[in-house]
Each structure stands twice: as C-alpha cells, then as structure tokens.
XYZ file of C-alpha atoms in Angstrom:
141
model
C 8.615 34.432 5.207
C 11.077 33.841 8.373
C 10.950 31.121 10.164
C 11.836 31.563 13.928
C 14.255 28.995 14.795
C 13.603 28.823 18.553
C 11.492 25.553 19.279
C 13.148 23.953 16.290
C 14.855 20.763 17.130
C 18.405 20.597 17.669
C 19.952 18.989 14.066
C 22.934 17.195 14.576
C 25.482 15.642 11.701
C 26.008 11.843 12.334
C 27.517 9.741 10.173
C 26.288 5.902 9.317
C 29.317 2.939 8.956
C 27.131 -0.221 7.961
C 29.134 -3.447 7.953
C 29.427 -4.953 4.787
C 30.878 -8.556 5.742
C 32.752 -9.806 2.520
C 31.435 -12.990 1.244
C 34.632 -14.421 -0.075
C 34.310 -16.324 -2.889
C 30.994 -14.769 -4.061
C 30.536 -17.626 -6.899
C 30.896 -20.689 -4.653
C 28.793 -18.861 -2.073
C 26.108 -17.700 -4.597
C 26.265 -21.043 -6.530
C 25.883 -23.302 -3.029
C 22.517 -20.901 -2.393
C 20.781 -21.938 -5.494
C 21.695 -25.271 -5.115
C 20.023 -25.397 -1.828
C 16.630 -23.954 -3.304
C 16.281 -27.551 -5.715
C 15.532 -24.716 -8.509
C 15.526 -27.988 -11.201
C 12.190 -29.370 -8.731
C 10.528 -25.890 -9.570
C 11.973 -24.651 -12.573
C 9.863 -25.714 -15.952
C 11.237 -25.741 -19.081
C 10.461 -22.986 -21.690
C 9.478 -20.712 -18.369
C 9.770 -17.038 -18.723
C 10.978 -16.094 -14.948
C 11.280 -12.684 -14.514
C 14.206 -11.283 -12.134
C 14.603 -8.030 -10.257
C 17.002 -5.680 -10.555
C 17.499 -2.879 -7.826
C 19.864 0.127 -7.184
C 20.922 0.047 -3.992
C 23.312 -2.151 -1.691
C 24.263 -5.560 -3.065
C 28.041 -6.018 -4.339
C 29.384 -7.816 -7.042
C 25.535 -7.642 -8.202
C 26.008 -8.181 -12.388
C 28.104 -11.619 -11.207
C 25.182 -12.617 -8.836
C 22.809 -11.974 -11.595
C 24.615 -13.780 -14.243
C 25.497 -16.783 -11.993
C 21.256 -16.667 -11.261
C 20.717 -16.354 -15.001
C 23.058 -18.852 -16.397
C 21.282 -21.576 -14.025
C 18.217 -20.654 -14.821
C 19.487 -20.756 -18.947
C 20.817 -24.397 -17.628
C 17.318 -25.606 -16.351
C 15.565 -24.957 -19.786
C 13.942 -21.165 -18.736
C 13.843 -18.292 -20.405
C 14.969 -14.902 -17.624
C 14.719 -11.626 -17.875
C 15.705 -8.393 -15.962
C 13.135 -6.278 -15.161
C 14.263 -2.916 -13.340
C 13.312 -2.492 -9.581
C 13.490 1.266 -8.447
C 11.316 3.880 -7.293
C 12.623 7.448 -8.426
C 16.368 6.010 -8.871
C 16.763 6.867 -12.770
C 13.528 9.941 -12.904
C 11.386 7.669 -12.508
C 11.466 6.342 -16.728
C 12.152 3.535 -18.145
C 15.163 4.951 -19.976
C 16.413 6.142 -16.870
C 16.418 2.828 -14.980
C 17.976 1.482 -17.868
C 20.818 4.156 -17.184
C 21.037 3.688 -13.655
C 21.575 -0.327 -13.925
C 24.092 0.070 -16.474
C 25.849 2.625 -13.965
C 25.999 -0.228 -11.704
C 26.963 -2.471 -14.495
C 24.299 -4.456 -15.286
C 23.944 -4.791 -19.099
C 22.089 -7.396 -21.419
C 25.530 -8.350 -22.281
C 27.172 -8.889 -18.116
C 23.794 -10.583 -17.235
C 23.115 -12.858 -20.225
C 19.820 -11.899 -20.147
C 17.289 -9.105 -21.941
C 16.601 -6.261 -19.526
C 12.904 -5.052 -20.570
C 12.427 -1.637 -18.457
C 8.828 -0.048 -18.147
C 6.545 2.580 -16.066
C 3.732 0.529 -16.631
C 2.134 -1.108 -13.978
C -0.701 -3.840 -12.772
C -2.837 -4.165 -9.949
C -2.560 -7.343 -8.675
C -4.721 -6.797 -5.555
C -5.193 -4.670 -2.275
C -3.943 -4.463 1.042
C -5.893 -5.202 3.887
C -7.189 -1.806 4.124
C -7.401 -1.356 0.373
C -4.477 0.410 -0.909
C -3.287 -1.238 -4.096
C -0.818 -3.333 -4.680
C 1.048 -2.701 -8.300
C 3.698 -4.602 -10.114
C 5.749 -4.257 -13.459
C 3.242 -5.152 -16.181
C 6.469 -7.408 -17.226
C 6.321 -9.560 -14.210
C 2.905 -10.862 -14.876
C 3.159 -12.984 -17.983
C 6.264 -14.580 -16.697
C-alpha cells in the first residue's frame, strides 16, 4: 500500500542541547542534601528502605547511590536497589539488571543488593480508576 505524501506534515530534523549544569563537588553537594532531610528523625533502625534505580539522565549516579546507601547503612537500615525502567532492558528482570550495570551500578559500586523483578502490586487507582502498580519489592520495605 502507498501512502500519498501530499497533506503529510512537513518533518523537520532538530536537534535538542539540554544544559547539564555541573554540580562540582558531587559528594559535598549530595552529602549537604541528605543532611538537610534529618534522615536520622525518620530513619528506624533494622528498616528495609527500598531505593530506585532508573536509566536515564542523572550523572555520577553509582556515587549518588552509594553516598545515599552508606548513610542509610550509618542510620541502622537495611537498602536495597530495586530497578526503575519501563522497556529500558526488554522489559525483564535480567535485562534491567544489564542495563544498570551498563550505567555502572553494581551490588558491589552501590553497597547494596539490587533485587530486579516484573512483578508488580496494585496499590490503588487513579481518580478515574486506572491502576496504580509498583515493584512487588517496594512493598515490604
């Protein structure tokens, strides 16, 4: 089948530049942040706290991770990774696994046990009833 291209809209190429300020010293900076969210006033001991992973846009993201992990290790609480990605990876488990260790996040960069999973829970609806899911991980910690 042909399709006629007149009344097709005119596709130009464009090309994106997003600023990417640089933090500087991304320790200090990432360090004063947690300080400033009094994480030992929320933070129990013996807590499993779940963190997200993603695969898109934030530098230097296994040293933010391990900085986050290594406080929360400090307070008394147990963290984990837990892979946050659509289709980044097919979609499996083993594939998000992949894609994080592309980026560099490992057990062993993070301090921390990455546990990586399809399966999902409801954990309630929208105003107009669409579902909301999360990792199945997510809700014991």
């Amino acid at each position: 089948m042909e399709i006629p291209m007149e009344g097709l809209p005119k596709i130009f190429k464009i090309r994106q530049k997003i600023d990417a300020p640089r933090l500087g010293d991304v320790e200090k900076r990432v360090k004063d942040l947690l300080d400033s969210f009094e994480l030992a006033r929320k933070v129990k001991k013996g807590e499993r706290i779940g963190i997200t992973a993603g695969s898109r846009g934030i530098r230097d993201k296994p040293l933010v991770l391990r900085i986050l992990i290594s406080r929360l290790k400090d307070l008394g609480a147990s963290p984990f990774v837990v892979p946050c990605m659509g289709s980044h990876g097919g979609g499996t488990a083993e594939g998000q696994l992949e894609m994080l260790e592309s980026l560099g996040i490992t057990e062993k960069s993070v301090g921390a046990p990455i546990v990586s999973s399809t399966e999902v829970q409801e954990i309630g609806r929208k105003k107009f009833g669409t579902p909301v899911y999360v990792d199945r991980n997510l809700c014991g910690a």
